[in-house]
Amino acid sequence: MTEVPRAGTAARTLDVITIGRSSVDLYGQQIFSRLEDITSFAKSVGGCPSNIAIGTARLGLKSAVITRVGDEQMGRFIREQMQREGVDTRGIATDPDRLTALVLLAVEDEGVSPMIFYRTDCADMALSEADIDEDFIASAASIVVTGTHFSRENSDAAQRKAIRLAKAAGGKVVFDIDYRPNLWGLAGHGDGFARYVKSDHVSERLKSILGDCDLIVGTEEEIRIASGADDVLGALKAIRAVSAATIVLKRGAMGCIVYDGAISSDLEAGIVGEGFPIEIYNVLGAGDAFMSGFLRGWLKGEPLATCATWANACGAFAVSRLLCAPEYPSWTELSWFLAHGSPHKALRKDAALNHLHWATTRRAQPAQLMALAIDHRAQLEAVADKLQAPREKIASLKALAVEAAARVAKGRPGFGMLLDTTYGQKAFPRAAEQGFWIGRPVEKPGSRPLDFDHLPDLGSHLAEWPIGHTVKCLCFYHPDDSDELKARQERELLRVADAARTAGRELLIEIIAGKHGPLADDTVASILARLYALGIKPDWWKLEPQTSVAAWRAIEKVITENDPLCRGIVLLGLEAPEAELVTAFRAAAATPLVKGFAVGRTIFADAAENWLAGRIDDEAAVTDMANRFAALVAAWETARRTEAA
């Protein structure tokens, strides 16, 4: 086992700090298309060191990045996304004078991915020695320096300072050669995909730091540029002549070779890491995924063969999916793949892996959820029509409901709203300002069989939703329904599940069985088991209160066996009186998977009717809803505390 030395690690709080590029990648969503013909893009964090920071964090390492971003929305996106990924952001400086770098990319053919770098005087290339903090560098077991940032004097000086400080503190220095010729001014703007242009200037600059490195990683082209040699074997020997570092030669689909000693005349005379037989879909970002996997092993003292296997596996995930960092595996996902493999050469088509990826990389949510549900449309329209009030007023009522929820939440986490597209225009931004979890219904009110509300093409409509909005779908489903009815409803549930995952939105499925048949201890559990058997794995379930502890245990057993990563269950209200809901809360609190509630008419029904009728003003309506919501929140929190005691 090759153990990475841990000199002076008493104060170590980080495993790795990466240094250099940080950009926003805009990936063309039309596959096998020229960049000229792309019509829509997916946004993600990009840049070699930023990708590695995210990749290592997903694999369980404590990572950080040193870079610069602009004082604008793209820079804030990078910082916020890094935080969501668990990357330490103390080393991200905000540059008030420069813009965050952008990269436009497309998949035109297998292994052909044109890209355009928008990096003229960008923020990350202004990195300077002043951005390198001695204590911060000393807090990490290793640093990763990257090739592009040796292309300018200021960023070159910054990385060399980091190397000196890391070595002085007993840390390890990793060099990702990361050669992009046009970022050294050696190719045109349209040649962003170019991998190699010989340059004595680049080689001399890179050769000067090889002796300070403990790990050097590069492709065949990158090994050549770093050494100045014209052939791979000669390049390896040239590097070894000036550096005792472990050298990792990346060979794409052929895997990799690790050289930890003298370089012989046999290129294969190293530790060979075999590749994985997968379809090559997009090669961009694969090297950063590879480095992430290798570092996960190398920094944990794993044998080099294991490091190579993990690196190749991570690279396989990257080349089989579209984006860069968002597609890198979590440790849970990687471990499952290494243990079980996949029947698919196109890993993006493996349902089991896709679910693990989704569930372990989705945005964090509070441990509990207490939501005011006012996504009702037909019911409120009926009340407005009865009172001869304009339906347009419903939108203002829903905005008042957000104010009521905000008074109860008082900035605390774990609160949310269910709001609809039809009347939620005023409420959505107000709920977002409060940091509320937001769920939006897609079903046609009261439909049985399930139908979608003005959304025949569900997927394209979801693309318009903010990324944090959860798709909520209510289905009236009972095991005693006819086979024809169940088949139609299951088909629609499969559609919404596919649309939510394709659009990258979380999914809450609400099942109401009690309105169309008796509820036994196994009724709801059997419905959930059936939907799981179809491959439907929502992030949340919304279920009616159960009549027995046995029913809750059966439900919990089904969810735990089929999707242990499910976020949990929230209780629905069905317009039950407050006293009944309090009793239901007590019964459900014993089930850890029940995380809270999403209740509506019990809270807003009286206020809505009186406000639409003009009998009370805005403040009275807000106060009434807030008081009722607060009572249910207190009842739930009491039930949970009592159960915990």
Coordinates of N, CA and C in Angstrom, one line a residue, residues 177-290:
I177 N -1.7 18.5 -15.6 CA -1.1 19.2 -16.7 C -2.1 20.1 -17.5
D178 N -3.3 19.5 -17.7 CA -4.5 20.3 -18.2 C -4.1 21.3 -19.3
Y179 N -3.6 20.7 -20.4 CA -3.1 21.5 -21.5 C -4.2 21.9 -22.5
R180 N -4.4 23.2 -22.6 CA -5.4 23.7 -23.6 C -4.6 24.7 -24.5
P181 N -4.1 24.3 -25.7 CA -3.3 25.2 -26.5 C -3.8 26.6 -26.7
N182 N -5.1 26.7 -26.9 CA -5.6 28.1 -27.2 C -5.6 28.9 -25.9
L183 N -5.5 28.3 -24.8 CA -5.4 29.2 -23.6 C -4.0 29.6 -23.3
W184 N -3.1 29.1 -24.1 CA -1.7 29.6 -24.1 C -1.5 30.5 -25.3
G185 N -2.5 30.8 -26.1 CA -2.4 31.6 -27.3 C -1.8 30.9 -28.4
L186 N -2.0 29.6 -28.5 CA -1.4 28.8 -29.5 C -2.4 28.3 -30.5
A187 N -3.6 28.6 -30.4 CA -4.6 28.2 -31.3 C -5.7 29.2 -31.4
G188 N -6.5 29.2 -32.4 CA -7.6 30.2 -32.6 C -8.8 30.0 -31.6
H189 N -9.6 31.0 -31.6 CA -10.8 30.9 -30.7 C -11.7 29.7 -31.0
G190 N -11.7 29.3 -32.3 CA -12.6 28.2 -32.7 C -11.9 26.9 -32.5
D191 N -10.7 26.8 -32.0 CA -10.0 25.6 -31.8 C -9.9 25.2 -30.3
G192 N -11.0 25.4 -29.6 CA -11.0 25.1 -28.2 C -10.8 23.7 -27.9
F193 N -11.2 22.8 -28.8 CA -11.1 21.4 -28.6 C -9.7 20.8 -28.9
A194 N -8.8 21.7 -29.5 CA -7.5 21.2 -29.9 C -6.7 20.7 -28.6
R195 N -6.1 19.6 -28.8 CA -5.4 19.0 -27.6 C -3.9 19.2 -27.6
Y196 N -3.3 19.4 -28.7 CA -1.8 19.5 -28.7 C -1.3 20.4 -29.8
V197 N -0.5 21.3 -29.3 CA 0.4 22.2 -30.2 C 1.7 22.2 -29.6
K198 N 2.8 21.8 -30.3 CA 4.1 21.8 -29.7 C 4.5 23.2 -29.4
S199 N 5.2 23.4 -28.2 CA 5.6 24.7 -27.9 C 6.8 24.6 -26.9
D200 N 7.9 25.1 -27.3 CA 9.1 25.1 -26.4 C 8.8 26.0 -25.2
H201 N 8.2 27.1 -25.4 CA 7.9 28.0 -24.3 C 7.0 27.3 -23.3
V202 N 5.9 26.6 -23.7 CA 5.1 26.0 -22.7 C 5.9 24.9 -22.0
S203 N 6.6 24.1 -22.7 CA 7.4 23.0 -22.1 C 8.4 23.5 -21.1
E204 N 9.1 24.6 -21.4 CA 10.1 25.1 -20.5 C 9.4 25.6 -19.2
R205 N 8.2 26.2 -19.3 CA 7.5 26.7 -18.2 C 7.0 25.6 -17.3
L206 N 6.5 24.5 -17.9 CA 6.0 23.4 -17.1 C 7.1 22.6 -16.5
K207 N 8.1 22.4 -17.3 CA 9.2 21.5 -16.8 C 9.8 22.1 -15.5
S208 N 9.7 23.4 -15.3 CA 10.4 24.0 -14.2 C 9.7 23.7 -12.9
I209 N 8.5 23.1 -12.9 CA 7.9 22.8 -11.6 C 7.8 21.3 -11.4
L210 N 8.2 20.5 -12.3 CA 8.1 19.0 -12.2 C 8.8 18.5 -11.0
G211 N 9.9 19.0 -10.7 CA 10.7 18.5 -9.5 C 10.1 18.7 -8.2
D212 N 9.1 19.7 -8.1 CA 8.4 19.9 -6.9 C 7.2 19.1 -6.7
C213 N 6.9 18.3 -7.6 CA 5.6 17.5 -7.6 C 5.7 16.2 -7.0
D214 N 4.7 15.7 -6.4 CA 4.6 14.4 -5.8 C 3.7 13.5 -6.7
L215 N 2.8 14.1 -7.5 CA 2.0 13.3 -8.4 C 1.8 14.2 -9.6
I216 N 2.0 13.6 -10.8 CA 1.8 14.2 -12.1 C 0.9 13.4 -12.9
V217 N -0.2 14.1 -13.4 CA -1.2 13.3 -14.2 C -1.4 14.0 -15.5
G218 N -1.4 13.2 -16.6 CA -1.7 13.8 -17.9 C -2.0 12.8 -19.0
T219 N -2.5 13.2 -20.1 CA -2.7 12.4 -21.2 C -1.4 12.2 -22.0
E220 N -1.3 11.4 -23.0 CA -0.1 11.3 -23.8 C 0.4 12.6 -24.3
E221 N -0.6 13.4 -24.8 CA -0.2 14.8 -25.3 C 0.3 15.7 -24.2
E222 N -0.3 15.6 -23.1 CA 0.1 16.4 -21.9 C 1.4 16.0 -21.4
I223 N 1.7 14.7 -21.3 CA 3.0 14.3 -20.8 C 4.1 14.8 -21.8
R224 N 3.8 14.8 -23.1 CA 4.8 15.3 -24.0 C 5.0 16.8 -23.9
I225 N 4.0 17.6 -23.7 CA 4.2 19.0 -23.6 C 4.9 19.4 -22.3
A226 N 4.6 18.7 -21.2 CA 5.2 19.0 -20.0 C 6.7 18.6 -20.0
S227 N 7.1 17.7 -20.8 CA 8.5 17.3 -20.9 C 9.3 17.9 -22.0
G228 N 8.6 18.2 -23.1 CA 9.2 18.7 -24.3 C 9.6 17.7 -25.2
A229 N 9.4 16.4 -24.9 CA 9.8 15.3 -25.7 C 8.7 15.1 -26.8
D230 N 9.1 14.4 -27.9 CA 8.2 14.2 -29.0 C 7.5 12.8 -29.0
D231 N 7.9 11.9 -28.1 CA 7.2 10.6 -28.0 C 6.9 10.4 -26.5
V232 N 5.9 9.5 -26.3 CA 5.5 9.3 -24.9 C 6.5 8.7 -24.0
L233 N 7.2 7.6 -24.5 CA 8.2 7.0 -23.6 C 9.3 8.0 -23.3
G234 N 9.8 8.7 -24.3 CA 10.8 9.7 -24.1 C 10.3 10.8 -23.1
A235 N 9.0 11.1 -23.2 CA 8.5 12.1 -22.3 C 8.5 11.6 -20.8
L236 N 8.1 10.4 -20.6 CA 8.1 9.8 -19.3 C 9.5 9.8 -18.7
K237 N 10.5 9.4 -19.5 CA 11.9 9.3 -19.0 C 12.4 10.8 -18.7
A238 N 12.0 11.7 -19.5 CA 12.4 13.1 -19.3 C 11.9 13.6 -18.0
I239 N 10.6 13.3 -17.7 CA 10.0 13.7 -16.5 C 10.7 13.0 -15.3
R240 N 11.0 11.7 -15.4 CA 11.6 11.0 -14.3 C 13.0 11.6 -14.1
A241 N 13.6 12.1 -15.1 CA 15.0 12.6 -14.9 C 15.0 13.8 -13.9
V242 N 13.9 14.5 -13.8 CA 13.9 15.7 -13.0 C 12.9 15.6 -11.8
S243 N 12.1 14.5 -11.8 CA 11.1 14.4 -10.7 C 10.9 12.9 -10.2
A244 N 10.8 12.8 -8.9 CA 10.5 11.5 -8.3 C 9.0 11.2 -8.2
A245 N 8.2 12.1 -8.8 CA 6.8 12.0 -8.6 C 6.2 10.7 -9.2
T246 N 5.1 10.3 -8.6 CA 4.3 9.2 -9.2 C 3.7 9.9 -10.5
I247 N 3.9 9.2 -11.6 CA 3.3 9.7 -12.9 C 2.2 8.8 -13.3
V248 N 1.1 9.5 -13.7 CA -0.1 8.7 -14.2 C -0.3 9.1 -15.6
L249 N -0.3 8.2 -16.5 CA -0.5 8.4 -17.9 C -1.9 8.0 -18.3
K250 N -2.8 9.0 -18.6 CA -4.1 8.7 -19.0 C -4.2 8.3 -20.4
R251 N -4.9 7.2 -20.7 CA -5.0 6.7 -22.1 C -6.4 6.5 -22.6
G252 N -7.4 7.3 -22.0 CA -8.7 7.2 -22.5 C -9.4 5.9 -22.3
A253 N -9.9 5.3 -23.3 CA -10.7 4.1 -23.3 C -9.7 2.9 -22.9
M254 N -8.4 3.1 -23.0 CA -7.4 2.0 -22.7 C -7.1 2.1 -21.2
G255 N -7.7 3.0 -20.4 CA -7.4 3.1 -19.0 C -6.2 4.0 -18.7
C256 N -5.3 3.5 -17.9 CA -4.1 4.3 -17.5 C -3.0 3.4 -17.1
I257 N -1.8 4.0 -17.0 CA -0.6 3.3 -16.5 C 0.0 4.3 -15.4
V258 N 0.3 3.7 -14.3 CA 0.9 4.4 -13.2 C 2.4 4.0 -13.1
Y259 N 3.3 5.0 -13.0 CA 4.7 4.8 -12.9 C 5.2 5.3 -11.5
D260 N 5.7 4.4 -10.7 CA 6.0 4.8 -9.3 C 7.5 4.6 -9.1
G261 N 8.3 4.4 -10.1 CA 9.7 4.2 -10.0 C 10.4 4.5 -11.3
A262 N 11.5 3.8 -11.5 CA 12.2 4.0 -12.8 C 11.4 3.7 -14.0
I263 N 11.6 4.4 -15.1 CA 10.9 4.2 -16.3 C 11.8 3.3 -17.2
S264 N 11.2 2.2 -17.6 CA 12.0 1.2 -18.4 C 11.7 1.6 -19.9
S265 N 12.2 0.7 -20.8 CA 11.9 0.9 -22.2 C 10.6 0.3 -22.6
D266 N 9.9 -0.3 -21.7 CA 8.6 -0.9 -22.0 C 7.5 0.1 -21.4
L267 N 6.7 0.7 -22.4 CA 5.7 1.6 -21.9 C 4.7 0.9 -21.0
E268 N 4.5 -0.4 -21.1 CA 3.5 -1.1 -20.3 C 4.0 -1.5 -19.0
A269 N 5.3 -1.2 -18.7 CA 5.9 -1.7 -17.5 C 5.6 -0.7 -16.3
G270 N 4.3 -0.6 -16.0 CA 3.9 0.2 -14.9 C 2.7 -0.5 -14.3
I271 N 2.0 0.1 -13.4 CA 0.8 -0.4 -12.8 C -0.4 0.0 -13.8
V272 N -0.9 -1.0 -14.5 CA -1.9 -0.8 -15.5 C -3.3 -0.8 -14.9
G273 N -3.9 0.3 -15.1 CA -5.3 0.4 -14.7 C -6.2 0.2 -15.9
E274 N -6.9 -0.9 -15.9 CA -7.8 -1.2 -17.1 C -9.0 -0.2 -17.2
G275 N -9.4 0.0 -18.4 CA -10.5 0.9 -18.6 C -11.8 0.1 -18.5
F276 N -12.9 0.7 -18.5 CA -14.2 0.1 -18.5 C -14.9 0.2 -19.8
P277 N -15.5 -0.9 -20.3 CA -16.1 -1.0 -21.6 C -17.4 -0.2 -21.7
I278 N -17.3 1.1 -21.9 CA -18.5 2.0 -21.9 C -18.6 2.7 -23.2
E279 N -19.7 3.2 -23.6 CA -19.9 4.0 -24.8 C -19.3 5.4 -24.5
I280 N -18.6 5.9 -25.5 CA -18.1 7.3 -25.4 C -19.1 8.3 -25.9
Y281 N -19.6 9.1 -25.0 CA -20.7 10.0 -25.3 C -20.2 11.4 -25.4
N282 N -19.4 11.8 -24.4 CA -18.8 13.1 -24.3 C -17.5 13.1 -23.5
V283 N -16.4 13.4 -24.1 CA -15.1 13.2 -23.5 C -14.7 14.4 -22.6
L284 N -15.4 15.5 -22.7 CA -15.1 16.7 -21.9 C -15.3 16.5 -20.5
G285 N -14.3 16.9 -19.7 CA -14.4 16.7 -18.2 C -14.1 15.4 -17.7
A286 N -13.8 14.4 -18.6 CA -13.5 13.1 -18.1 C -12.2 13.0 -17.4
G287 N -11.2 13.8 -17.8 CA -9.9 13.8 -17.1 C -10.0 14.4 -15.7
D288 N -10.9 15.3 -15.4 CA -11.1 15.9 -14.1 C -11.8 14.9 -13.2
A289 N -12.8 14.1 -13.8 CA -13.4 13.0 -13.0 C -12.4 12.0 -12.7
F290 N -11.5 11.6 -13.7 CA -10.4 10.7 -13.4 C -9.5 11.1 -12.3

